[in-house]
Tab-separated table of C-alpha atoms and ligand atoms in Angstrom:
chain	number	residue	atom	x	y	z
X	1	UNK	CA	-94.688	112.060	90.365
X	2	UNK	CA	-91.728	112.544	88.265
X	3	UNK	CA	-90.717	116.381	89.020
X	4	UNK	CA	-89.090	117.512	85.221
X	5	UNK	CA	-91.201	117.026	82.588
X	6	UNK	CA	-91.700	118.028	78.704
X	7	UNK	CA	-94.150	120.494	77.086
X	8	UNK	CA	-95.309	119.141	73.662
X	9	UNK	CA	-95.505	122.578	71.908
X	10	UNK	CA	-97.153	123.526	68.312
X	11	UNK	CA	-94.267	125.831	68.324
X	12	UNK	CA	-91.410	123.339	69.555
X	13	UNK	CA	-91.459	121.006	72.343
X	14	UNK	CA	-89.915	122.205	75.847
X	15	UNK	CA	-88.321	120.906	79.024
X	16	UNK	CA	-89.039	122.274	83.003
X	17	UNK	CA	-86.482	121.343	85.178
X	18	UNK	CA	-87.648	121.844	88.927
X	19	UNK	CA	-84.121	121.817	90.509
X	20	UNK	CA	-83.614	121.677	94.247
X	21	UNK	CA	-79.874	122.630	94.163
X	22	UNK	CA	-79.037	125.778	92.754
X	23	UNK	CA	-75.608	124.166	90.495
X	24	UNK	CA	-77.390	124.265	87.287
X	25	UNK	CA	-76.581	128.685	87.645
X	26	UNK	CA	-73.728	127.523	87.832
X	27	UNK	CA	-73.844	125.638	84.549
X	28	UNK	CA	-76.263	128.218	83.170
X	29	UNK	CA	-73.340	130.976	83.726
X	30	UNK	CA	-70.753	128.772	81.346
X	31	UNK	CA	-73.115	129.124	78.407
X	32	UNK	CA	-71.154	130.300	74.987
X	33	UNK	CA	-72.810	133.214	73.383
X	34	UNK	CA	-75.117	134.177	75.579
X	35	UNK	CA	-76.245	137.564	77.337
X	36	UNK	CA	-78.355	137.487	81.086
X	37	UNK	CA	-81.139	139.314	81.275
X	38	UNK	CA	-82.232	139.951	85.212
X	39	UNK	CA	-84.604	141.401	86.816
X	40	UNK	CA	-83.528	144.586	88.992
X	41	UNK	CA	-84.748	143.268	91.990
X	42	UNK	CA	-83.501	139.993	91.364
X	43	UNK	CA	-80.049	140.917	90.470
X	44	UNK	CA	-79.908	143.239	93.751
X	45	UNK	CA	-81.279	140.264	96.293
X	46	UNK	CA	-78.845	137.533	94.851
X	47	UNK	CA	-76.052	139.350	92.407
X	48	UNK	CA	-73.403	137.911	95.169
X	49	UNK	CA	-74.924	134.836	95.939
X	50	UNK	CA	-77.023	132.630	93.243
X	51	UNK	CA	-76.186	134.715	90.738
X	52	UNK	CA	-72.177	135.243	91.446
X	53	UNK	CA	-71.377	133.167	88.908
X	54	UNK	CA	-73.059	135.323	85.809
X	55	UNK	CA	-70.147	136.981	83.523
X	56	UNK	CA	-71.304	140.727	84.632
X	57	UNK	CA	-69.935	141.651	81.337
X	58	UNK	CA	-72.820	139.871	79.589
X	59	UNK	CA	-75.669	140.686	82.083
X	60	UNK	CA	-78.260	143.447	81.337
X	61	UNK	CA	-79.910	144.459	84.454
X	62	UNK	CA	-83.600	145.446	83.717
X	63	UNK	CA	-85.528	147.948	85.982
X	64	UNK	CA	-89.092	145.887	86.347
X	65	UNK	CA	-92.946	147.685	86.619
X	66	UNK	CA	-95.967	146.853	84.654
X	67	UNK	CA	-95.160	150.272	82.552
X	68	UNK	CA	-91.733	148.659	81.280
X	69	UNK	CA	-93.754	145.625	79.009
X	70	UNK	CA	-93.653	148.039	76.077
X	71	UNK	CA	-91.762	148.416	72.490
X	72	UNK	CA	-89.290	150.886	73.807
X	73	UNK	CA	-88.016	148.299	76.488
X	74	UNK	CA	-87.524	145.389	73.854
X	75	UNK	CA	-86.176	147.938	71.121
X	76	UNK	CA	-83.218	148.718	74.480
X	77	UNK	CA	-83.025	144.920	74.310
X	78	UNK	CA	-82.427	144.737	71.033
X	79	UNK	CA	-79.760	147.304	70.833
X	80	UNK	CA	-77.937	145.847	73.607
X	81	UNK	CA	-78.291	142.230	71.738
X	82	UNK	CA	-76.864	143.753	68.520
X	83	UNK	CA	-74.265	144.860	70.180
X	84	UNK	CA	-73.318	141.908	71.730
X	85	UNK	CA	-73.635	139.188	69.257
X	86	UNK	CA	-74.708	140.630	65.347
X	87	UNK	CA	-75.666	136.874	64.857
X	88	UNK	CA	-78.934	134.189	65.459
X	89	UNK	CA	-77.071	131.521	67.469
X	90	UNK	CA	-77.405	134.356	70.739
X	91	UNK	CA	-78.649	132.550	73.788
X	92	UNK	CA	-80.687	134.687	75.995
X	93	UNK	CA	-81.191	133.738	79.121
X	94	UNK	CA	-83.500	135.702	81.679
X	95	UNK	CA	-84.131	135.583	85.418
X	96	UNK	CA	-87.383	136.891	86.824
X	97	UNK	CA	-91.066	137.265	87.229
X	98	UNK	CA	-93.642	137.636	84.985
X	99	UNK	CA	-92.847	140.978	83.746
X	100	UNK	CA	-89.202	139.910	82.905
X	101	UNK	CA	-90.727	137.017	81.244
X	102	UNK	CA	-93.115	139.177	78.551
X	103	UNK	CA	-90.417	141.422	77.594
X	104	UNK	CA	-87.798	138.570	77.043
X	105	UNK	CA	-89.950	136.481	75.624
X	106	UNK	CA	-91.265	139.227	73.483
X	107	UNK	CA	-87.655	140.079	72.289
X	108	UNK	CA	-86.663	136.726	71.944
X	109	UNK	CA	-89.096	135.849	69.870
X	110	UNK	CA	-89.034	138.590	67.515
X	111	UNK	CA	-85.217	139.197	67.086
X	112	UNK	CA	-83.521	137.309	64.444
X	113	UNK	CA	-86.969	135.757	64.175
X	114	UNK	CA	-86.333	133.743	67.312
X	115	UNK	CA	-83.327	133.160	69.098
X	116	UNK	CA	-82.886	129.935	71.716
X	117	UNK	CA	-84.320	131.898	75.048
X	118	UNK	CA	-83.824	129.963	78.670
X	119	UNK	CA	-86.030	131.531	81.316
X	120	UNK	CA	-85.424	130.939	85.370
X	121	UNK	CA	-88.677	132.233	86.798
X	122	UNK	CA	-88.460	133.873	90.196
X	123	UNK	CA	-92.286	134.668	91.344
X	124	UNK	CA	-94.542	132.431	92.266
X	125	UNK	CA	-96.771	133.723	89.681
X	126	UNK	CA	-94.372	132.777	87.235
X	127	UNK	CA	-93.213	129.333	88.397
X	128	UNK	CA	-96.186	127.751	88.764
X	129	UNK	CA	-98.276	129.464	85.858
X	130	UNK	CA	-96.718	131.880	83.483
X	131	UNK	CA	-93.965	130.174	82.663
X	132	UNK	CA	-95.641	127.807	80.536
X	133	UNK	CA	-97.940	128.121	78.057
X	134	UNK	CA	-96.056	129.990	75.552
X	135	UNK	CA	-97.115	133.314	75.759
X	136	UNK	CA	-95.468	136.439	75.503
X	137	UNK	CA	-96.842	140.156	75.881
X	138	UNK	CA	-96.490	144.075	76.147
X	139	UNK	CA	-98.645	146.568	76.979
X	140	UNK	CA	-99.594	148.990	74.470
X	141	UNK	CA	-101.291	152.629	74.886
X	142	UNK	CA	-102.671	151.414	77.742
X	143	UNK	CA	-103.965	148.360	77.273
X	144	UNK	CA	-102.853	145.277	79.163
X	145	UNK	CA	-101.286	142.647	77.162
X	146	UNK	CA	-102.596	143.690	73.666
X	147	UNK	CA	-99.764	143.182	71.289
X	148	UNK	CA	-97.408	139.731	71.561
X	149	UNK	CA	-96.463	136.074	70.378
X	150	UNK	CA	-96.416	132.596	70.859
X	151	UNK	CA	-93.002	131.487	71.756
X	152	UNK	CA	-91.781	129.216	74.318
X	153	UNK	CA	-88.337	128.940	76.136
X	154	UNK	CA	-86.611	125.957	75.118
X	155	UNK	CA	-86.130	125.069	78.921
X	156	UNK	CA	-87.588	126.638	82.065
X	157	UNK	CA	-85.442	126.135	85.803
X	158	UNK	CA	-87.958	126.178	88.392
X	159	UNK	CA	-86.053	126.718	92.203
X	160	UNK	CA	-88.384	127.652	94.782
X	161	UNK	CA	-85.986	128.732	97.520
X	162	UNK	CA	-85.822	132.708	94.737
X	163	UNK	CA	-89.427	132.933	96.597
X	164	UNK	CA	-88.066	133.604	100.299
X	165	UNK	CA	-87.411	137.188	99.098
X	166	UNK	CA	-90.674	137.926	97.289
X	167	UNK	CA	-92.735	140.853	99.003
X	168	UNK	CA	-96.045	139.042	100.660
X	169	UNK	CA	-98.380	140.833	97.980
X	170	UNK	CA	-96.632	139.538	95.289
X	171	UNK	CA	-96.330	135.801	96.541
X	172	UNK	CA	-99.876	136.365	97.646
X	173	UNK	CA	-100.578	137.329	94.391
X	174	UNK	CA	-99.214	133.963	92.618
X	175	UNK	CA	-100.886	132.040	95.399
X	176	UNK	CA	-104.289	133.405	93.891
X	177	UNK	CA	-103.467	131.500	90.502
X	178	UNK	CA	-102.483	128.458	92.980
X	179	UNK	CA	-105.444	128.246	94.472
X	180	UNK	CA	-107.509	128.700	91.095
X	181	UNK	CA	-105.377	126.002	89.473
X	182	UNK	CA	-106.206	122.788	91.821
X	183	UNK	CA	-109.464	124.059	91.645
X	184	UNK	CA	-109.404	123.242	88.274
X	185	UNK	CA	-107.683	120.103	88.958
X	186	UNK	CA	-110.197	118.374	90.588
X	187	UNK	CA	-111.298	117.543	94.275
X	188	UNK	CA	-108.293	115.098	95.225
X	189	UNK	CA	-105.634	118.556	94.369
X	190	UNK	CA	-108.658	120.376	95.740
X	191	UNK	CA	-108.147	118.676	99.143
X	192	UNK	CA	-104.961	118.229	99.242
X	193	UNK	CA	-104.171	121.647	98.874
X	194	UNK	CA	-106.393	122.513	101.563
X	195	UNK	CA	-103.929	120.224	104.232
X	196	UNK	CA	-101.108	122.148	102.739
X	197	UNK	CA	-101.751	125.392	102.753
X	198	UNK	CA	-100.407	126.573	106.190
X	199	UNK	CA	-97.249	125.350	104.679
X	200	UNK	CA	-97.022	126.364	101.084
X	201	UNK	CA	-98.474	129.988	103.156
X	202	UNK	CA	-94.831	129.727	105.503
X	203	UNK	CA	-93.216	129.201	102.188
X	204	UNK	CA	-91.467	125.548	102.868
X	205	UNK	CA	-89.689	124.451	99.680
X	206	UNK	CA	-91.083	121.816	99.600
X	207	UNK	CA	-94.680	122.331	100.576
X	208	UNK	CA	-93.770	124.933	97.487
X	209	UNK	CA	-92.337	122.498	94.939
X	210	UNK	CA	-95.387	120.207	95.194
X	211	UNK	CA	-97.646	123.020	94.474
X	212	UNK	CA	-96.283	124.274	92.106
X	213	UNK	CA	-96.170	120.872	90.231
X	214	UNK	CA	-99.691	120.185	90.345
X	215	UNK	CA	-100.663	123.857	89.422
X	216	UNK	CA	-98.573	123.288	86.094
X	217	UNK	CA	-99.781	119.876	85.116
X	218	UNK	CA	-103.376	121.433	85.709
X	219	UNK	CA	-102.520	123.892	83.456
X	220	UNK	CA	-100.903	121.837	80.895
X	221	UNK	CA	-103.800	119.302	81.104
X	222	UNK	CA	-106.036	122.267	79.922
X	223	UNK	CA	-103.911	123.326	77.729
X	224	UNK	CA	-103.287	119.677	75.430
X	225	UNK	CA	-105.006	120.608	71.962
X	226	UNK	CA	-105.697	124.286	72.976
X	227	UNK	CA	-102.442	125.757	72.821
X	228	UNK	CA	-103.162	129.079	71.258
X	229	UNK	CA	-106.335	129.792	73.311
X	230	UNK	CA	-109.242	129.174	71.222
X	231	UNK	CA	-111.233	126.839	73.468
X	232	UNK	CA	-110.486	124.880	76.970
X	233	UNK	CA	-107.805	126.692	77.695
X	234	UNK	CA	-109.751	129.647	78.347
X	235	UNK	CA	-111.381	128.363	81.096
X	236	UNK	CA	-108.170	129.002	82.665
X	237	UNK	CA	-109.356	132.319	82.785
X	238	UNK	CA	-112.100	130.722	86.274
X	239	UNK	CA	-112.219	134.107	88.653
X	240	UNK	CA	-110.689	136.530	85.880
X	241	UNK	CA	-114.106	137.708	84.189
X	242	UNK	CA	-114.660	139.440	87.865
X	243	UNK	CA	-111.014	139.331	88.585
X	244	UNK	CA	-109.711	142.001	85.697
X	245	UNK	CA	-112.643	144.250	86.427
X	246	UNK	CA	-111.703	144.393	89.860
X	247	UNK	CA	-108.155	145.041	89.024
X	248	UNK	CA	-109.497	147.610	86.911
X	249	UNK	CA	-111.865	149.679	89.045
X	250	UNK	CA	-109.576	149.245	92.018
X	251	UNK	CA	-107.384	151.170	89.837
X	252	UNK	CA	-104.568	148.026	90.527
X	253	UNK	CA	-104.531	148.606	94.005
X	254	UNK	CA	-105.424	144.769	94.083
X	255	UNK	CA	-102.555	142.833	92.877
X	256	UNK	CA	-103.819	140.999	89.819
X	257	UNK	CA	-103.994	137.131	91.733
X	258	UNK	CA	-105.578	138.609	94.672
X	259	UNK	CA	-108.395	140.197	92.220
X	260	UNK	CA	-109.008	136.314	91.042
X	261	UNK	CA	-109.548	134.923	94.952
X	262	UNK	CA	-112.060	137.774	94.764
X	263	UNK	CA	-113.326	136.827	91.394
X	264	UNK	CA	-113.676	132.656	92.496
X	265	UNK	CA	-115.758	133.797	95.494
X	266	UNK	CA	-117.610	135.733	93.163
X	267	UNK	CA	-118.061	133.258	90.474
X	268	UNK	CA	-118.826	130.491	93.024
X	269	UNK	CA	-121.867	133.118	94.296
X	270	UNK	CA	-123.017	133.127	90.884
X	271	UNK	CA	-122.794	129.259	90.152
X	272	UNK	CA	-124.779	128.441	93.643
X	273	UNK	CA	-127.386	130.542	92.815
X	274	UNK	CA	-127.857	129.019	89.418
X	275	UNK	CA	-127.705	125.801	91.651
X	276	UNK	CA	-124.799	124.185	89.734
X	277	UNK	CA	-122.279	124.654	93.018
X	278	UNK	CA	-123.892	123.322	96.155
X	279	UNK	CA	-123.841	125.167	99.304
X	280	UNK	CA	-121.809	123.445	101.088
X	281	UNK	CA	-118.778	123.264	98.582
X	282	UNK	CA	-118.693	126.375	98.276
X	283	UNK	CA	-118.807	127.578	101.944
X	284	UNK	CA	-115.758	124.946	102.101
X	285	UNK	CA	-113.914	126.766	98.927
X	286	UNK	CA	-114.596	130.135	100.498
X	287	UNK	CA	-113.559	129.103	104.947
X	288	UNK	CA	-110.429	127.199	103.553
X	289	UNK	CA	-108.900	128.618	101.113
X	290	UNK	CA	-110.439	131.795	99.519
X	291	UNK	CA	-110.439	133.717	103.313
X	292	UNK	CA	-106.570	132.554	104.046
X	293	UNK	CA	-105.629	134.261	100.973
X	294	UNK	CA	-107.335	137.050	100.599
X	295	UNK	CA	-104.646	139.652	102.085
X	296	UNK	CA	-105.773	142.761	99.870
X	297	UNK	CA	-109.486	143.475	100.559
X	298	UNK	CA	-111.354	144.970	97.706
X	299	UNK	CA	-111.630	148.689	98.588
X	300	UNK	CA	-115.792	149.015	99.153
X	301	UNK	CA	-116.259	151.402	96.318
X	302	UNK	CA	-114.677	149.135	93.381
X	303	UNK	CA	-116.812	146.503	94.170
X	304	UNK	CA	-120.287	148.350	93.399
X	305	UNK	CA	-122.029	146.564	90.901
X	306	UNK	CA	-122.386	149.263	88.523
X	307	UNK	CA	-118.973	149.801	88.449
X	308	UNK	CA	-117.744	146.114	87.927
X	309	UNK	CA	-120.336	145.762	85.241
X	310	UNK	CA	-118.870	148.402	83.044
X	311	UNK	CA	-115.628	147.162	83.435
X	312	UNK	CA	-116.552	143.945	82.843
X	313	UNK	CA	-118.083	144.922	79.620
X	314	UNK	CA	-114.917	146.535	78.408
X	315	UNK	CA	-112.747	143.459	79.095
X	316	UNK	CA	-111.330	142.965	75.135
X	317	UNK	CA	-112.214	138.937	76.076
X	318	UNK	CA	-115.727	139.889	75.309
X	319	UNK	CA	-116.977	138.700	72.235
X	320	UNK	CA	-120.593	139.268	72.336
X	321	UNK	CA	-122.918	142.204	74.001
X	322	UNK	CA	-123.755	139.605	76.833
X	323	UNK	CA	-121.533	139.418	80.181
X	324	UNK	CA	-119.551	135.992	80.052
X	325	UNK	CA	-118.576	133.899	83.245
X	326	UNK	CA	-116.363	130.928	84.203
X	327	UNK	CA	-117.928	129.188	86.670
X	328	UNK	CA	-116.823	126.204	89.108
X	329	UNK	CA	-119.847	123.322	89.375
X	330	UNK	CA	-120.105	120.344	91.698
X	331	UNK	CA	-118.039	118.243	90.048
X	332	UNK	CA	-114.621	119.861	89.360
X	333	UNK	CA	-115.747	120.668	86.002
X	334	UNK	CA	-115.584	124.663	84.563
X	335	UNK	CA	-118.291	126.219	82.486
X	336	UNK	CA	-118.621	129.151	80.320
X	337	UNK	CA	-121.821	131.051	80.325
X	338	UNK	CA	-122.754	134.168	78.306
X	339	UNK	CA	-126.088	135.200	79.416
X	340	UNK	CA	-124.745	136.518	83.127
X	341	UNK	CA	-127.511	139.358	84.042
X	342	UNK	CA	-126.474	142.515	85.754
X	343	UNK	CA	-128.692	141.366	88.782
X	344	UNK	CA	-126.329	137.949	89.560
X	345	UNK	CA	-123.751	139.750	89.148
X	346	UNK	CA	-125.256	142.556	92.028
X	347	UNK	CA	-126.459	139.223	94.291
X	348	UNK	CA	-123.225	137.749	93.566
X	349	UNK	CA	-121.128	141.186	94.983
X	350	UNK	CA	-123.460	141.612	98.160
X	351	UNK	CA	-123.277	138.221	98.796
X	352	UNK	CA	-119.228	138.553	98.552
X	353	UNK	CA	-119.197	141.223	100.458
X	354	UNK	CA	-120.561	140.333	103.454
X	355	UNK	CA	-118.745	137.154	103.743
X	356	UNK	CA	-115.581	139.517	103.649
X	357	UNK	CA	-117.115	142.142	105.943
X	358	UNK	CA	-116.729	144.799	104.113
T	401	NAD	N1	-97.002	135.352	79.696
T	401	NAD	C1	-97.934	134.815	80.426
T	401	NAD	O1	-98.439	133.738	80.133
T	401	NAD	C2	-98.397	135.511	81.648
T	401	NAD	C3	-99.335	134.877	82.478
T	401	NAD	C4	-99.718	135.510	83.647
T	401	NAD	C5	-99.194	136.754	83.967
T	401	NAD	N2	-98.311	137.349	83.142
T	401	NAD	C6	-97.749	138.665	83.453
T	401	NAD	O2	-96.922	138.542	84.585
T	401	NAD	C7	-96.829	139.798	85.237
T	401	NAD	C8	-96.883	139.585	86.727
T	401	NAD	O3	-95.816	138.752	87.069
T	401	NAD	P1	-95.366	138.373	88.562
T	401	NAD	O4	-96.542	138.278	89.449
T	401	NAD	O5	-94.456	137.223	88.416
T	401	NAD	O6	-94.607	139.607	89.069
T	401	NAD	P2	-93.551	140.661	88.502
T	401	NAD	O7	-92.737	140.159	87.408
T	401	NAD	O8	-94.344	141.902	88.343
T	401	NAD	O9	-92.654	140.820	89.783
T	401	NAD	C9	-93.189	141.384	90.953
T	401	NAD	C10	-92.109	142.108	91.732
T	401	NAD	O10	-91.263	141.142	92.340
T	401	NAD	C11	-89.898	141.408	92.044
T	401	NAD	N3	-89.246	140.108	92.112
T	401	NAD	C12	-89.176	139.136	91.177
T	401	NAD	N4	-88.602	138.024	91.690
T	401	NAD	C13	-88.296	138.300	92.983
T	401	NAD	C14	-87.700	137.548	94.036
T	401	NAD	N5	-87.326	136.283	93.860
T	401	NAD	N6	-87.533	138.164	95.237
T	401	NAD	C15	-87.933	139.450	95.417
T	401	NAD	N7	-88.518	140.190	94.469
T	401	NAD	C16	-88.692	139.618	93.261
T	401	NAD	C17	-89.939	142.120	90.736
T	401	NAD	O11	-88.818	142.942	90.557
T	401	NAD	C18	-91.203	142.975	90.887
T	401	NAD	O12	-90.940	144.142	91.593
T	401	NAD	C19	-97.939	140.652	84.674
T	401	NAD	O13	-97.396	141.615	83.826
T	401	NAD	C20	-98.777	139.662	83.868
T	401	NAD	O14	-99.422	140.262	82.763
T	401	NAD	C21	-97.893	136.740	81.991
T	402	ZN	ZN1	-104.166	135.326	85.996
């Protein structure tokens, strides 16, 4: 498999580059008119070594948690852009996770009505799922992800070695999407990720690089025709319809990836019992790769059933009075039902539950 490859985008079409030397910084750094946005953490771990070459003078260093993706962080952006270049031919060009990626995106989409933007993603999460699809979004009073755009970078560097220094919740967390992804690209990336998983778990480059290949032509190939989310491409969302509520009632004490392992073990619960995921697959799902990865257990109290069904039915995905679920069947192939019943959904938690212990 060719490693670089092209997004065809309604928007405008984009390149990944999956480098495994680190000289295209180097390159990056040599850019006229452009201004370096970095992640805090990022800029701290690697400021004298990946990063050396970055003309500090143009580099914004931006303090990352969930409660920065709002206006008042991209309105500092824009101030600090203004200042820097009063013109549209500004190159922005970000390093970090997801979070970095929402607010940069965000601003470079809006300012000047859209400005070239280059992202380097950092996370796991973000190299082998945010980073494309074209999304960008902030918070807003509270709500996750309410307000943002469709824009894409017009290239995305993907170097695996940034995830040595990610803390194990948050690699664990990008590992959930991992998982979910070959899933959803059938039993061959199914399997093979099983045989790889001790490594891409002792984070070996290149046990990394291949993942994280397959998990984005998965999510490109659900993506073709369905760019802006209207159909296919929200079955993407396979372990999410539990997985948010989780997130939700644990009050985020589960990182977001590790409430979707939850929320496939959950799901696949559901789709057995229906008796569209046979027994045996998903005992094979759950021993091989859903129990490696589970490394934040669901405190006992979020996972009541009462409580996950009202925060499922405030999940603003909902579109009718009826629960919805993304389930896995036999064949590799994702459904969306609407008609989930508060008692699957109570089967579905005990049974989950005692498989963890809990
Ligand atoms: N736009 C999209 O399509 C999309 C898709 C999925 C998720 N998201 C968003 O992504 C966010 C989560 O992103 P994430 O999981 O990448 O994490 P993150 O951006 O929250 O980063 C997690 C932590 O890791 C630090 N960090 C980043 N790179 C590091 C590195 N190489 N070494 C050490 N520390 C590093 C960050 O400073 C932060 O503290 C959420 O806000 C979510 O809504 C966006
Ligand atoms: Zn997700």
């Amino acid at each position: 498999m060719s490693m670089n490859f092209s997004v065809q985008s309604n928007i405008r079409n984009y390149d990944v580059l999956i480098e495994s030397d680190p000289d295209f910084i180097e390159q990056l750094a040599q850019s006229p008119q452009a201004c370096f946005v970095v992640d805090e953490n990022v800029w701290n771990l690697y400021s004298s070594t990946l990063l050396k070459d970055l003309p500090t003078s143009d580099v914004i260093v931006l303090p990352i948690n969930e409660d920065r993706k709002s206006l008042e962080t991209v309105q500092e952006l824009y101030d600090q852009f203004v200042t820097l270049s009063a013109k549209r031919n500004l190159k922005l060009i970000s390093f970090g996770g997801g979070i970095l990626q929402d607010i940069t995106g965000f601003a470079a989409s809006t300012i000047y009505r859209g400005i070239h933007w280059i992202y380097i993603p950092t996370t796991l999460l973000a190299q082998a799922d945010s980073c494309i699809g074209s999304k960008t979004s902030l918070n807003y009073h509270g709500y996750k992800n309410l307000i943002g755009t469709f824009f894409p970078p017009a290239q995305i560097y993907i170097y695996p070695p940034f995830l040595k220094t990610q803390s194990d919740p948050d690699f664990y967390s990008g590992l959930g999407e991992v998982i979910k992804l070959h899933l959803m690209g059938g039993e061959l990336n199914f399997r093979d990720l099983i045989q790889h998983i001790p490594s891409i778990m002792s984070r070996d480059p290149d046990a990394l690089l291949q993942a994280i290949r397959v998990s984005l032509d998965v999510k490109l190939s659900y993506m073709d025709g369905d760019e802006f989310d209207i159909g296919r491409r929200n079955l993407l969302n396979y372990g999410h319809d539990f997985g948010h509520a989780l997130e939700s009632t644990s009050n985020f004490a589960v990182p977001h990836g590790q409430a979707v392992v939850f929320g496939m073990l959950a799901a696949n619960f559901v789709a057995r019992n229906r008796g569209l995921l046979n027994e045996m697959l998903a005992t094979e799902i759950a021993r091989n790769l859903i129990l490696p990865s589970l490394k934040v257990l669901p405190p006992v109290h979020s996972i009541e059933p009462e409580v996950i069904i009202d925060a499922m039915k405030k999940d603003k995905k909902r579109t009718g009075d009826l629960l919805a679920l993304i389930m896995m069947q036999n064949n590799f192939d994702f459904i969306r039902i609407n008609d989930l019943t508060p008692v699957e959904v109570a089967s579905a938690l005990t049974e989950s539950k005692a498989m963890l212990n809990l």
